[in-house]
N, CA, C and O atoms as a DFTB+ gen file, in Angstrom:
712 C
 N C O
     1  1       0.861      -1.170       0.000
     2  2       0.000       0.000       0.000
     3  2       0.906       1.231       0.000
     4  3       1.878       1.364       0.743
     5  1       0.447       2.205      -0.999
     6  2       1.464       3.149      -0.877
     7  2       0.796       4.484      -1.246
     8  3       0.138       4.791      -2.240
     9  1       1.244       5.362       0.110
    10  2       0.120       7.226      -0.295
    11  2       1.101       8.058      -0.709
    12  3       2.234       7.588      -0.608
    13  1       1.040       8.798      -1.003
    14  2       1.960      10.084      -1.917
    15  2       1.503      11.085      -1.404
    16  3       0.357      10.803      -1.053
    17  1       1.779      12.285      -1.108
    18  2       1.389      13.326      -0.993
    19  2       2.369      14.326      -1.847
    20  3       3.420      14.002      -2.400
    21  1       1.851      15.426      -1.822
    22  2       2.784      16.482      -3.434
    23  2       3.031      17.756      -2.451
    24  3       1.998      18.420      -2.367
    25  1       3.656      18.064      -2.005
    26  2       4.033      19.412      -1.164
    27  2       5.441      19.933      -1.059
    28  3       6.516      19.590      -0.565
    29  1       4.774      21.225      -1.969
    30  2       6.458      22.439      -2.449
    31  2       6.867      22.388      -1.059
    32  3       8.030      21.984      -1.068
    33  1       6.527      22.575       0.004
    34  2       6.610      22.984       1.538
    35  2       7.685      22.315       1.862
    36  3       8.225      21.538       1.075
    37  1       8.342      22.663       3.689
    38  2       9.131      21.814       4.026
    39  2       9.099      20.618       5.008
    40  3       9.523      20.425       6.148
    41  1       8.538      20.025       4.251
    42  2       7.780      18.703       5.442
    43  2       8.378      18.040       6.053
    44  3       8.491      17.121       5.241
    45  1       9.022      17.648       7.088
    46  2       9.331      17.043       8.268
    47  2       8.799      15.780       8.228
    48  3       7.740      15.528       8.802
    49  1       9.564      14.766       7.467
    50  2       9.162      13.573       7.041
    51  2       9.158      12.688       8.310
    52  3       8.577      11.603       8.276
    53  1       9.870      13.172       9.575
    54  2       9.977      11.953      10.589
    55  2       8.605      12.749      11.292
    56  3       8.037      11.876      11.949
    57  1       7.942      13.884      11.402
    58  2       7.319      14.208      12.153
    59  2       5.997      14.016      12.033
    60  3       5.178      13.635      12.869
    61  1       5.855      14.366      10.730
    62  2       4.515      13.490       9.602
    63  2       4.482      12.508       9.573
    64  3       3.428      12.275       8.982
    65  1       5.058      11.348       9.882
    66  2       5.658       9.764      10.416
    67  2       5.389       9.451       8.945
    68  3       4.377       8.810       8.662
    69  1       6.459       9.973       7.725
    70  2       6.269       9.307       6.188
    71  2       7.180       8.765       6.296
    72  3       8.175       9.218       6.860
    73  1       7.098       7.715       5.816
    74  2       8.803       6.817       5.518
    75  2       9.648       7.285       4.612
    76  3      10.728       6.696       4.580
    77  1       9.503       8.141       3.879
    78  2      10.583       8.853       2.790
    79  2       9.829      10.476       2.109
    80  3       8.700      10.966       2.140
    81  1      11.285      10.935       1.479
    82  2      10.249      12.166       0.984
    83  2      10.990      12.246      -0.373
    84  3      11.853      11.391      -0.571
    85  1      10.768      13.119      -1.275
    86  2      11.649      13.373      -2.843
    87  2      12.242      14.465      -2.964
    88  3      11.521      15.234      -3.601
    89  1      13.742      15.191      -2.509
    90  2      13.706      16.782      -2.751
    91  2      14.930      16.379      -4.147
    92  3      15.421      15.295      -4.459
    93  1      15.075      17.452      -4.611
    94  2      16.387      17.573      -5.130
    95  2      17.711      17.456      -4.350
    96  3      17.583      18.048      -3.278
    97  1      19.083      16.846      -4.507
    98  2      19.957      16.152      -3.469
    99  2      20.272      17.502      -2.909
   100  3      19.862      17.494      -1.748
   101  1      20.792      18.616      -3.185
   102  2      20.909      19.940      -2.501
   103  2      20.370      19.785      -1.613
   104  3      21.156      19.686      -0.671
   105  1      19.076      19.669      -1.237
   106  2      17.799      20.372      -0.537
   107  2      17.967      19.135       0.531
   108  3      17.813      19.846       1.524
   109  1      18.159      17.865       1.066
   110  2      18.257      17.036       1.817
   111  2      19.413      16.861       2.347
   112  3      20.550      16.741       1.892
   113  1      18.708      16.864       3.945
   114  2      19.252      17.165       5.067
   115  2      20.968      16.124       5.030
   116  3      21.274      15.347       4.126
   117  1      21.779      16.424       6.211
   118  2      22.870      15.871       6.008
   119  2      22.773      14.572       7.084
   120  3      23.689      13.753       7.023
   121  1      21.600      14.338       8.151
   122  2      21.777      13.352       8.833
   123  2      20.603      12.308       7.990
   124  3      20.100      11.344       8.566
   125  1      20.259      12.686       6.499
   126  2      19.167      11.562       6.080
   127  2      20.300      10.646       5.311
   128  3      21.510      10.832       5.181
   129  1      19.423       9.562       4.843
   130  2      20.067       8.875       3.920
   131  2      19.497       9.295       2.481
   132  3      18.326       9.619       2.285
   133  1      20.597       9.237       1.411
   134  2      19.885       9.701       0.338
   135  2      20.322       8.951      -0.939
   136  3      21.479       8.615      -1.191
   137  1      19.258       8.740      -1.692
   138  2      19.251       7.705      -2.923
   139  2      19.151       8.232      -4.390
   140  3      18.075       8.832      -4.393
   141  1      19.558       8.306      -5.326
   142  2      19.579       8.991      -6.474
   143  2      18.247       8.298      -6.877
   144  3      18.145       7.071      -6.856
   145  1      17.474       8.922      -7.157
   146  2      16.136       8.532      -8.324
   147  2      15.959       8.715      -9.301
   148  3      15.170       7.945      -9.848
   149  1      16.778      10.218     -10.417
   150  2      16.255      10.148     -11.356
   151  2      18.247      11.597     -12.186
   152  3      19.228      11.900     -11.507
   153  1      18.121      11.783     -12.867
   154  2      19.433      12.337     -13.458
   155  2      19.559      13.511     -12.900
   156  3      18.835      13.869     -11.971
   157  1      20.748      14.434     -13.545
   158  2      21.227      15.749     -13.045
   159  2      19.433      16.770     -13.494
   160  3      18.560      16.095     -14.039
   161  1      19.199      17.946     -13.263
   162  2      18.226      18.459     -13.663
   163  2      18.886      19.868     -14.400
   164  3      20.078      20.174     -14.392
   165  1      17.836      20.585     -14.998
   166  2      18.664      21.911     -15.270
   167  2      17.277      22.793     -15.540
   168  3      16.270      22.179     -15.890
   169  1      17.240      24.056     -15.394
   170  2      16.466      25.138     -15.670
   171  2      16.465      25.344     -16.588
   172  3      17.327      24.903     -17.349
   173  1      15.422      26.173     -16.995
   174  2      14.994      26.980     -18.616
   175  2      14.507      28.067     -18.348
   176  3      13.625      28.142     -17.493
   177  1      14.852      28.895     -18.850
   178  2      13.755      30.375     -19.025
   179  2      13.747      30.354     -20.174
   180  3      14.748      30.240     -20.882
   181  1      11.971      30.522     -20.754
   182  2      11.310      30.442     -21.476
   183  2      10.508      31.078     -21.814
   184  3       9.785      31.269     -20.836
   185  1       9.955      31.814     -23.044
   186  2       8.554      32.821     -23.268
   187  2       8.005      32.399     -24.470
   188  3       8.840      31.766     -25.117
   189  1       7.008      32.491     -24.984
   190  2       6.420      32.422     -25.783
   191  2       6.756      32.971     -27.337
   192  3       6.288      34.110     -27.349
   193  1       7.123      32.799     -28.155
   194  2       7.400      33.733     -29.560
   195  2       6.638      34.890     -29.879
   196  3       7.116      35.846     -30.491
   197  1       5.388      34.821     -29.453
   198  2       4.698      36.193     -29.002
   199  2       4.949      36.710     -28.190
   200  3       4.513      37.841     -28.403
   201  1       5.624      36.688     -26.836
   202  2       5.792      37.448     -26.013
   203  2       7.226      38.405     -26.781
   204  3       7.480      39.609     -26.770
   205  1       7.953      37.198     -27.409
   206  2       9.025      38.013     -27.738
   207  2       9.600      38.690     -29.020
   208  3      10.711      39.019     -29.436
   209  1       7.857      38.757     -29.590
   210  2       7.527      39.663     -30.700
   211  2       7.541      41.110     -30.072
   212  3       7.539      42.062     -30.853
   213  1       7.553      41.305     -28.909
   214  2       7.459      42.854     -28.493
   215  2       8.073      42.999     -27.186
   216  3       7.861      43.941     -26.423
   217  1       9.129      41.652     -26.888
   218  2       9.908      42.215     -25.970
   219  2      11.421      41.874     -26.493
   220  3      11.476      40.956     -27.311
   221  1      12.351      42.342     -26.215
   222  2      13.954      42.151     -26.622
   223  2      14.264      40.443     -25.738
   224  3      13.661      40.052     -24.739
   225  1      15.258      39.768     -26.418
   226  2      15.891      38.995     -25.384
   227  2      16.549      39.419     -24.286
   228  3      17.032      40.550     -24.229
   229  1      16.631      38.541     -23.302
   230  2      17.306      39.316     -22.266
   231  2      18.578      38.550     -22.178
   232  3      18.425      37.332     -22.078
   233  1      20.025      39.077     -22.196
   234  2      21.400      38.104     -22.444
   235  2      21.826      37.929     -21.520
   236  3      22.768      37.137     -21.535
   237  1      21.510      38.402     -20.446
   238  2      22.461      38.213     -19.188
   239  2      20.775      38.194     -18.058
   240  3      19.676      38.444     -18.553
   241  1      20.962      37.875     -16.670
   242  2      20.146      37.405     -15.802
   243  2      19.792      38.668     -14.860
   244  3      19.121      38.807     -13.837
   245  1      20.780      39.774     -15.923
   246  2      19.953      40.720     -14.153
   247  2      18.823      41.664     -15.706
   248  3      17.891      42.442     -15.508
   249  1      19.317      41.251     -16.967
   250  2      18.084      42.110     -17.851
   251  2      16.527      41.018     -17.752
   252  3      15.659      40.769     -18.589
   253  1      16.730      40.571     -16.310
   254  2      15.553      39.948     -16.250
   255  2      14.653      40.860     -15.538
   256  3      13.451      40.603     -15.463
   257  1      15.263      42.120     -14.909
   258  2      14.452      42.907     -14.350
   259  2      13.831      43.601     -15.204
   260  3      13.316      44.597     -14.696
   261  1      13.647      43.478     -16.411
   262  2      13.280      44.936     -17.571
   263  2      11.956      44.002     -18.136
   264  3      11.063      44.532     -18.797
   265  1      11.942      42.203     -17.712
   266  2      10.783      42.026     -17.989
   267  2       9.752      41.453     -17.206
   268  3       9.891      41.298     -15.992
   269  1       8.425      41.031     -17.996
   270  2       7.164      40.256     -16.942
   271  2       7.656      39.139     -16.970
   272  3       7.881      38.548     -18.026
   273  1       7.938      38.600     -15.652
   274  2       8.205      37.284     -15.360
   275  2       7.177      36.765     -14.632
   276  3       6.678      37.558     -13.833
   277  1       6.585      35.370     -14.679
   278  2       6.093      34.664     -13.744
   279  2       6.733      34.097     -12.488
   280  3       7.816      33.518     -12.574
   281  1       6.168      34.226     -11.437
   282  2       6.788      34.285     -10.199
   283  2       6.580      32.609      -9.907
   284  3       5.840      31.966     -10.651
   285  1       7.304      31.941      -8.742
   286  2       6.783      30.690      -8.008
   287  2       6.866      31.074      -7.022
   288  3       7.974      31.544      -6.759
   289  1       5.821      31.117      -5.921
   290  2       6.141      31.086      -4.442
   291  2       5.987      29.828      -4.117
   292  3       5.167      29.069      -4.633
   293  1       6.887      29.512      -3.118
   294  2       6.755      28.322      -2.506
   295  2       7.084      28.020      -0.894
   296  3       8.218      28.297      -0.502
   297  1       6.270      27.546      -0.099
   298  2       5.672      27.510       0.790
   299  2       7.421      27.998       2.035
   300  3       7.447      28.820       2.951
   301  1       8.621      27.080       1.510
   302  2       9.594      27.218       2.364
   303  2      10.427      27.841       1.616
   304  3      11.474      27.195       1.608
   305  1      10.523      28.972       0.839
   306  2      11.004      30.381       0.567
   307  2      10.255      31.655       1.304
   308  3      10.808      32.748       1.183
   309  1       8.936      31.572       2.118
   310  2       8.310      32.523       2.190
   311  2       7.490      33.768       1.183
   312  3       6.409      34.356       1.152
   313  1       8.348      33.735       0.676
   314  2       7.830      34.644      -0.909
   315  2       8.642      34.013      -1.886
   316  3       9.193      32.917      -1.990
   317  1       8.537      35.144      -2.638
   318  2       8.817      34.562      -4.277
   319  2       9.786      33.912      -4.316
   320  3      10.717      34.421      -3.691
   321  1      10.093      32.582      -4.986
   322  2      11.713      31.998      -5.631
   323  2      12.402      33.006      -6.413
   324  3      11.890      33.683      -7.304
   325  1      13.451      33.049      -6.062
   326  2      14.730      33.667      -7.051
   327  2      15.051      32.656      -7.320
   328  3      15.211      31.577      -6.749
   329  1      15.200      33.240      -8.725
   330  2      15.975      32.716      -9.818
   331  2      17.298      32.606      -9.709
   332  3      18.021      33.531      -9.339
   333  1      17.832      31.068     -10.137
   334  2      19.030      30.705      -9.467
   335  2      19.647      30.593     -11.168
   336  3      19.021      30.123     -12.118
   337  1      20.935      31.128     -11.193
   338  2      22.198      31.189     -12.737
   339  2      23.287      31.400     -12.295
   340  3      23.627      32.145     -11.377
   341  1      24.076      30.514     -13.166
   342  2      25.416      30.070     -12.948
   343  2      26.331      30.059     -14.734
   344  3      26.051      29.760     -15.895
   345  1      27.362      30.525     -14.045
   346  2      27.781      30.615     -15.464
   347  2      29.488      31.007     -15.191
   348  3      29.780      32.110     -14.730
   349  1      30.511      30.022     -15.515
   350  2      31.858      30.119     -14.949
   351  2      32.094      29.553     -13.326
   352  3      32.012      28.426     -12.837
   353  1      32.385      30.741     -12.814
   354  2      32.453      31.263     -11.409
   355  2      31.414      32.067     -10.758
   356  3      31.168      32.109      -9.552
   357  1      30.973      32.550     -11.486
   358  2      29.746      33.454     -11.126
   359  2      28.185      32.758     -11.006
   360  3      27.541      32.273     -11.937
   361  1      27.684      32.884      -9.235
   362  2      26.398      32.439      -9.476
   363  2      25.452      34.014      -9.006
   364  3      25.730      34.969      -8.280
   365  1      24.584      33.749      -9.619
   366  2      23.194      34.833      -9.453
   367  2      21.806      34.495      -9.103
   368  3      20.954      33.996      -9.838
   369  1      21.693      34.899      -7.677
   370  2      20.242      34.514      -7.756
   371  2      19.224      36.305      -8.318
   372  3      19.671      37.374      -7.902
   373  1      18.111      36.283      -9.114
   374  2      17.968      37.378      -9.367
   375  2      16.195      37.194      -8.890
   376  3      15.282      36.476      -9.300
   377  1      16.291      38.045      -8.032
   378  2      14.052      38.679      -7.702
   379  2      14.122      39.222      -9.158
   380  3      14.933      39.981      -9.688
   381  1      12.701      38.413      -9.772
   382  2      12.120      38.914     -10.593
   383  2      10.648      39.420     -10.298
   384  3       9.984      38.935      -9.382
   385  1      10.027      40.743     -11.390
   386  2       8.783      40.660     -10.861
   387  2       7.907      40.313     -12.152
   388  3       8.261      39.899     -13.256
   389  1       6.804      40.582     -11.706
   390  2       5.461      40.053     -13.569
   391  2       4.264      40.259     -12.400
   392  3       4.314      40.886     -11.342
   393  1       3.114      39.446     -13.035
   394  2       2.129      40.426     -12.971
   395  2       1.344      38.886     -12.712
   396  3       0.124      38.839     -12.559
   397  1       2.113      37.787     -12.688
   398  2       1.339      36.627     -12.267
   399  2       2.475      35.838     -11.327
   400  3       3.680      36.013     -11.509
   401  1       1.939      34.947     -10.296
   402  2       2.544      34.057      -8.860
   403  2       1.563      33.004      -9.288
   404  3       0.350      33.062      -9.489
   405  1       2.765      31.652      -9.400
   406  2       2.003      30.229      -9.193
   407  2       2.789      29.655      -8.311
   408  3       4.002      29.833      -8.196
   409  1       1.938      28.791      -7.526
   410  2       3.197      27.661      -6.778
   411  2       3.034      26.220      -7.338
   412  3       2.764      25.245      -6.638
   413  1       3.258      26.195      -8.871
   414  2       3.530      25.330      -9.264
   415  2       4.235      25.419     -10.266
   416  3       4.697      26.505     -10.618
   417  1       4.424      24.454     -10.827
   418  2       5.473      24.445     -12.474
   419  2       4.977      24.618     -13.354
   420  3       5.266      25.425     -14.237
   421  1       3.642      23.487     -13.269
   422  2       2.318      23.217     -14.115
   423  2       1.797      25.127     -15.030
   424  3       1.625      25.559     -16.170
   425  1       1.760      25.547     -13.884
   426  2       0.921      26.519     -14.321
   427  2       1.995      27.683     -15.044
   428  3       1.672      28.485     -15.920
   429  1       3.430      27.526     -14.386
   430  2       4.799      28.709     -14.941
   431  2       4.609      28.485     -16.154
   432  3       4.758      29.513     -16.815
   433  1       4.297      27.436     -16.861
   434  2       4.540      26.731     -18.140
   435  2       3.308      27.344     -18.740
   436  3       3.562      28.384     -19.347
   437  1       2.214      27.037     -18.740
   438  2       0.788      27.489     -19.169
   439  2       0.591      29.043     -19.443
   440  3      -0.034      29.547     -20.377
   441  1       1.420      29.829     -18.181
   442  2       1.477      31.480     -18.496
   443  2       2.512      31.408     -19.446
   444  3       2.205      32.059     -20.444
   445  1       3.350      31.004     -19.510
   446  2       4.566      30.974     -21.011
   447  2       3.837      30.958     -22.003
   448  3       3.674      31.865     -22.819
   449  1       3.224      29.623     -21.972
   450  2       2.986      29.426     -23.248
   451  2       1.457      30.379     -23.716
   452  3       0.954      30.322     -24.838
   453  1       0.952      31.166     -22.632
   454  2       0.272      31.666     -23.136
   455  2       0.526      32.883     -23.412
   456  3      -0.410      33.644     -23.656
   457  1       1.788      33.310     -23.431
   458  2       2.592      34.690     -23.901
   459  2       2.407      36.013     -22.330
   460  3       2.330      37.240     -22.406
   461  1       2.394      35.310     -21.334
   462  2       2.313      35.925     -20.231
   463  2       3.463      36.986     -19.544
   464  3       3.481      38.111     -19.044
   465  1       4.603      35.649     -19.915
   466  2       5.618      36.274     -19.670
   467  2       6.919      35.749     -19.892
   468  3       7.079      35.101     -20.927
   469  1       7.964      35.918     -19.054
   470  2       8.887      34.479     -18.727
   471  2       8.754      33.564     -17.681
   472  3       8.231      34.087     -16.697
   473  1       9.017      32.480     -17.551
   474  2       9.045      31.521     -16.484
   475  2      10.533      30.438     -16.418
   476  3      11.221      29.997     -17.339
   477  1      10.587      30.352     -15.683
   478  2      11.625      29.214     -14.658
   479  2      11.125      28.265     -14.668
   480  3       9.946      28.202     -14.317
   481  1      11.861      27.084     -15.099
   482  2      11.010      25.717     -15.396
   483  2      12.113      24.799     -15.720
   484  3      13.020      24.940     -16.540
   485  1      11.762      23.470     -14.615
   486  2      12.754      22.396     -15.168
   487  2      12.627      22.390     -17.111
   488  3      11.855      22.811     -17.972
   489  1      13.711      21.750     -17.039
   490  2      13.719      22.069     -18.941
   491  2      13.457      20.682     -19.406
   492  3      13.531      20.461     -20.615
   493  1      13.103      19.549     -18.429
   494  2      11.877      18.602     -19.170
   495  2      10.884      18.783     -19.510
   496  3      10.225      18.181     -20.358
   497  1      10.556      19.936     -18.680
   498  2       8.624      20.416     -19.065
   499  2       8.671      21.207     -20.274
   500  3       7.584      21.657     -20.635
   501  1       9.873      21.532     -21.116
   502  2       9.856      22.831     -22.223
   503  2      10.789      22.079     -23.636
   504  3      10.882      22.854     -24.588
   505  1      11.261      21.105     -23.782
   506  2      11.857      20.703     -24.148
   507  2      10.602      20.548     -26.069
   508  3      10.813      21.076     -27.161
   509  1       9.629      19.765     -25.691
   510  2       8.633      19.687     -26.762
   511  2       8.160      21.187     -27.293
   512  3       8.144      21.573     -28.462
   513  1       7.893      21.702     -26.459
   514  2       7.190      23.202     -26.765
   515  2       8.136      24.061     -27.730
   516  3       7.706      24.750     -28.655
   517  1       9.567      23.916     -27.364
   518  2      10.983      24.475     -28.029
   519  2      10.990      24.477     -29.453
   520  3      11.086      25.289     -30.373
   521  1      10.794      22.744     -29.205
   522  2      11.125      21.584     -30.636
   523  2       9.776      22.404     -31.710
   524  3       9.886      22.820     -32.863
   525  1       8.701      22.408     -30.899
   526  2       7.346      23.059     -31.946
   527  2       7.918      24.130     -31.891
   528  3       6.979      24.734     -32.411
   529  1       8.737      25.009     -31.694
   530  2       8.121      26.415     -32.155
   531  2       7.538      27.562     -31.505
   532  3       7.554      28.728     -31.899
   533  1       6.958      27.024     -30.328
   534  2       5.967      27.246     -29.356
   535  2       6.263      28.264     -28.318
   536  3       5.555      29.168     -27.875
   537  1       7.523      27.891     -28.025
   538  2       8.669      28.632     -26.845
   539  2      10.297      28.972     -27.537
   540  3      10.863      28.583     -28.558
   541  1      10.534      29.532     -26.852
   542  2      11.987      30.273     -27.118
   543  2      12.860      30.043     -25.841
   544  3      12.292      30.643     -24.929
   545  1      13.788      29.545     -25.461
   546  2      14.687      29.437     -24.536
   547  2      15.899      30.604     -24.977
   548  3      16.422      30.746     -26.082
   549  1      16.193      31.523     -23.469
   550  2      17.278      32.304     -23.242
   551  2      17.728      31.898     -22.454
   552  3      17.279      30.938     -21.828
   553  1      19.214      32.741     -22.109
   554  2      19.999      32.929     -20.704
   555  2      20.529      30.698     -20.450
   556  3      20.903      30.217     -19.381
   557  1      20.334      29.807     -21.937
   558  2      20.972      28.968     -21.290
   559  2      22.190      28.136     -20.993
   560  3      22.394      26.953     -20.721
   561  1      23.232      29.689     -21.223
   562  2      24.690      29.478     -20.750
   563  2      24.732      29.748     -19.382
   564  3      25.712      29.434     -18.706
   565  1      23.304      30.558     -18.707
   566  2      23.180      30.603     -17.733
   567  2      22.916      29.705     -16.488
   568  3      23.333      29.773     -15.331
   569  1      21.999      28.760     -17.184
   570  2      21.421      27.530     -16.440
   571  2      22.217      25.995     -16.288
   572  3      22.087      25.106     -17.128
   573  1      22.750      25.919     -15.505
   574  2      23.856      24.487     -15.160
   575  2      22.993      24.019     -14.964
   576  3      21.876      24.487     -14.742
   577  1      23.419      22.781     -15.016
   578  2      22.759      21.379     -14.351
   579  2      22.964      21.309     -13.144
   580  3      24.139      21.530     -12.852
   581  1      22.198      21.057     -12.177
   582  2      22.382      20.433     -10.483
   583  2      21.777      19.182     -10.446
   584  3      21.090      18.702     -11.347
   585  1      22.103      18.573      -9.185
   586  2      21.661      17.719      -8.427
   587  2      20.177      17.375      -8.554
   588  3      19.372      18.163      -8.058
   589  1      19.611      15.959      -9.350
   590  2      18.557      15.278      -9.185
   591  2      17.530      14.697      -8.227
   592  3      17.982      14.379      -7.127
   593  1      16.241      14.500      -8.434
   594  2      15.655      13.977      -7.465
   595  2      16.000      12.857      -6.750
   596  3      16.094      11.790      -7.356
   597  1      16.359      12.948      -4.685
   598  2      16.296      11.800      -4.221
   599  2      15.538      11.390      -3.236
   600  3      14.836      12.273      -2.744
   601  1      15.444      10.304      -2.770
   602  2      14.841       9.671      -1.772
   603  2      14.960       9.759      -0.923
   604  3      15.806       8.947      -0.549
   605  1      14.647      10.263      -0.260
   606  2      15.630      10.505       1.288
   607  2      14.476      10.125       2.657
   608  3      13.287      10.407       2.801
   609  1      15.384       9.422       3.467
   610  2      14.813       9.020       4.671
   611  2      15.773       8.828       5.690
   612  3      16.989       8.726       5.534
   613  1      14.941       8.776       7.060
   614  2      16.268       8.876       8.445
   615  2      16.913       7.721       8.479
   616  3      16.605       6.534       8.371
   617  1      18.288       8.599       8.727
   618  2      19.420       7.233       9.122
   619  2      18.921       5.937      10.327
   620  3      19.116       4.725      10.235
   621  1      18.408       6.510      11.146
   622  2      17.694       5.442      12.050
   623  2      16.513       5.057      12.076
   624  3      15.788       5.251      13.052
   625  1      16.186       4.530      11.149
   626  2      14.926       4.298      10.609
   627  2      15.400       2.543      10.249
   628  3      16.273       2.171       9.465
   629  1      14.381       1.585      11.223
   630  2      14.615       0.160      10.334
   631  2      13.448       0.158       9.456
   632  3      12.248       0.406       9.579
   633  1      14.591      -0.379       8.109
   634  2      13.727      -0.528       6.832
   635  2      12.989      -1.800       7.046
   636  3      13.464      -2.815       7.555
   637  1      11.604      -1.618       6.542
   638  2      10.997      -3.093       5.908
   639  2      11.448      -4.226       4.483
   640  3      12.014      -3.617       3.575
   641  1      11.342      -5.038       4.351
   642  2      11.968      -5.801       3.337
   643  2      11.001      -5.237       1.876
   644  3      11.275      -5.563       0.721
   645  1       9.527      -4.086       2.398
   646  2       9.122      -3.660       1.222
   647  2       9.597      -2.432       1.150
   648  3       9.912      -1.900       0.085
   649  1       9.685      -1.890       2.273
   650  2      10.559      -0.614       1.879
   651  2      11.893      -0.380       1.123
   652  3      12.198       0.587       0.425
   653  1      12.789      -1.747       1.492
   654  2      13.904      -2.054       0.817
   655  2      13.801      -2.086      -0.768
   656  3      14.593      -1.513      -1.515
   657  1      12.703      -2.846      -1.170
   658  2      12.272      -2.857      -2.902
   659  2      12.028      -1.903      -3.541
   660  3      12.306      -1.763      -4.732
   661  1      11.295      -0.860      -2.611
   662  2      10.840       0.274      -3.138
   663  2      11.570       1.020      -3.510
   664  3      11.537       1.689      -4.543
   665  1      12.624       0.968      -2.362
   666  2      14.310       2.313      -3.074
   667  2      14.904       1.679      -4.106
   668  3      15.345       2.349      -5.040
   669  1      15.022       0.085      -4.098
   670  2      15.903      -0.721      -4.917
   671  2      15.462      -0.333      -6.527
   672  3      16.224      -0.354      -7.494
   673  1      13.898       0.056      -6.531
   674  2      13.281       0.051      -7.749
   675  2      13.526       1.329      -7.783
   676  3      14.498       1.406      -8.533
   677  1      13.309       2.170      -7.511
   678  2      13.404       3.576      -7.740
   679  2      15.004       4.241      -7.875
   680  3      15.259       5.413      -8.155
   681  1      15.660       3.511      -7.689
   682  2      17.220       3.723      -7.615
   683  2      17.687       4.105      -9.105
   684  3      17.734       3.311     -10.045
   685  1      18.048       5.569      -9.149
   686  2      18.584       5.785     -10.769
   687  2      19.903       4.849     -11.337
   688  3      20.921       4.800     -10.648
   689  1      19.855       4.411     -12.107
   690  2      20.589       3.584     -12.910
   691  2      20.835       4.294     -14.182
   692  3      19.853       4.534     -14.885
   693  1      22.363       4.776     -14.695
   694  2      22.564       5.729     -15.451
   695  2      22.450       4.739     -16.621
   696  3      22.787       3.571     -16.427
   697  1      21.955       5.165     -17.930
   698  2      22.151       4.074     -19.264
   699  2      23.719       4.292     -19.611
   700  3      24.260       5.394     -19.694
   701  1      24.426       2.882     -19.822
   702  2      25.383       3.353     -20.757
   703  2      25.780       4.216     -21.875
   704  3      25.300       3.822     -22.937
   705  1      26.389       5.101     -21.957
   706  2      26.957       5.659     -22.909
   707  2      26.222       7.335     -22.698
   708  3      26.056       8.169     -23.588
   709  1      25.874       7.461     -21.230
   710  2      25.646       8.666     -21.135
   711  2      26.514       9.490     -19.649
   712  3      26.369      10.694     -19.440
């Protein structure tokens, strides 16, 4: 039997008594145990080809202030996410503002593509939209790859022999030749 729950927030997986939670490896704690689940990730900023029929590109991460960006708040930032860019030696987180706040991805993507503004978005969710035509990707000498989704649960925690299967299955396994 197995429940899921979906929360941007910072949930306290031993306190909520869940047996595991999913952050990106950054984001998990240093006394959990932690399991690779899925590859490196990387950002996109993205707008619509209409949006950027009447706005300039922006080449660098602080001419992100000159446009409408879509915001994410999320529950354990307090307010808005900054935008996180990296490029050399140099990292930048930059406050953007716009004229719409989602706390989801789902929806950053939906104001893009509906010429809203720019948005911040893993670059699995934008990757098709690109390929059509649909979206325009900037700034992505800006966007590195980080650390993937993991599993993470307390070091003193005895596992069950189904809990054991469950990480075993979920355990990223890189394909050869990548």
């Amino acid at each position: 039997k197995v429940e899921m729950m979906v929360d941007y927030g910072p949930t306290d997986i031993v306190a909520q008594h869940f047996d595991a939670g999913v952050r990106s490896g950054e984001q998990v704690a240093k006394d959990m145990i932690a399991v690779r689940i899925g590859p490196d990730m990387r950002m996109a900023v993205v707008g619509s080809t209409a949006y950027f029929k009447s706005h300039s590109e922006p080449k660098t991460p602080r001419e992100l202030i000159g446009h409408n960006c879509i915001n994410l708040r999320l529950p354990r930032h307090g307010n808005d996410y900054a935008w996180e860019f990296e490029k050399g030696s140099r990292e930048l987180r930059v406050r953007v503002e716009g004229q719409l706040t989602f706390n989801g991805t789902a929806q950053l993507l939906i104001g893009a593509l509906a010429g809203c503004g720019l948005a911040y978005v893993p670059e699995g969710l934008i990757t098709e939209h690109v390929t059509k035509g649909r979206l325009q990707r900037v700034l992505a000498d800006w966007c590195q790859p980080y650390s993937g989704y993991h599993l993470f649960y307390p070091s003193r925690r005895q596992s069950s022999a189904a809990f054991a299967l469950v990480v075993e299955a979920l355990r990223y396994r890189p394909r050869k030749g990548r």
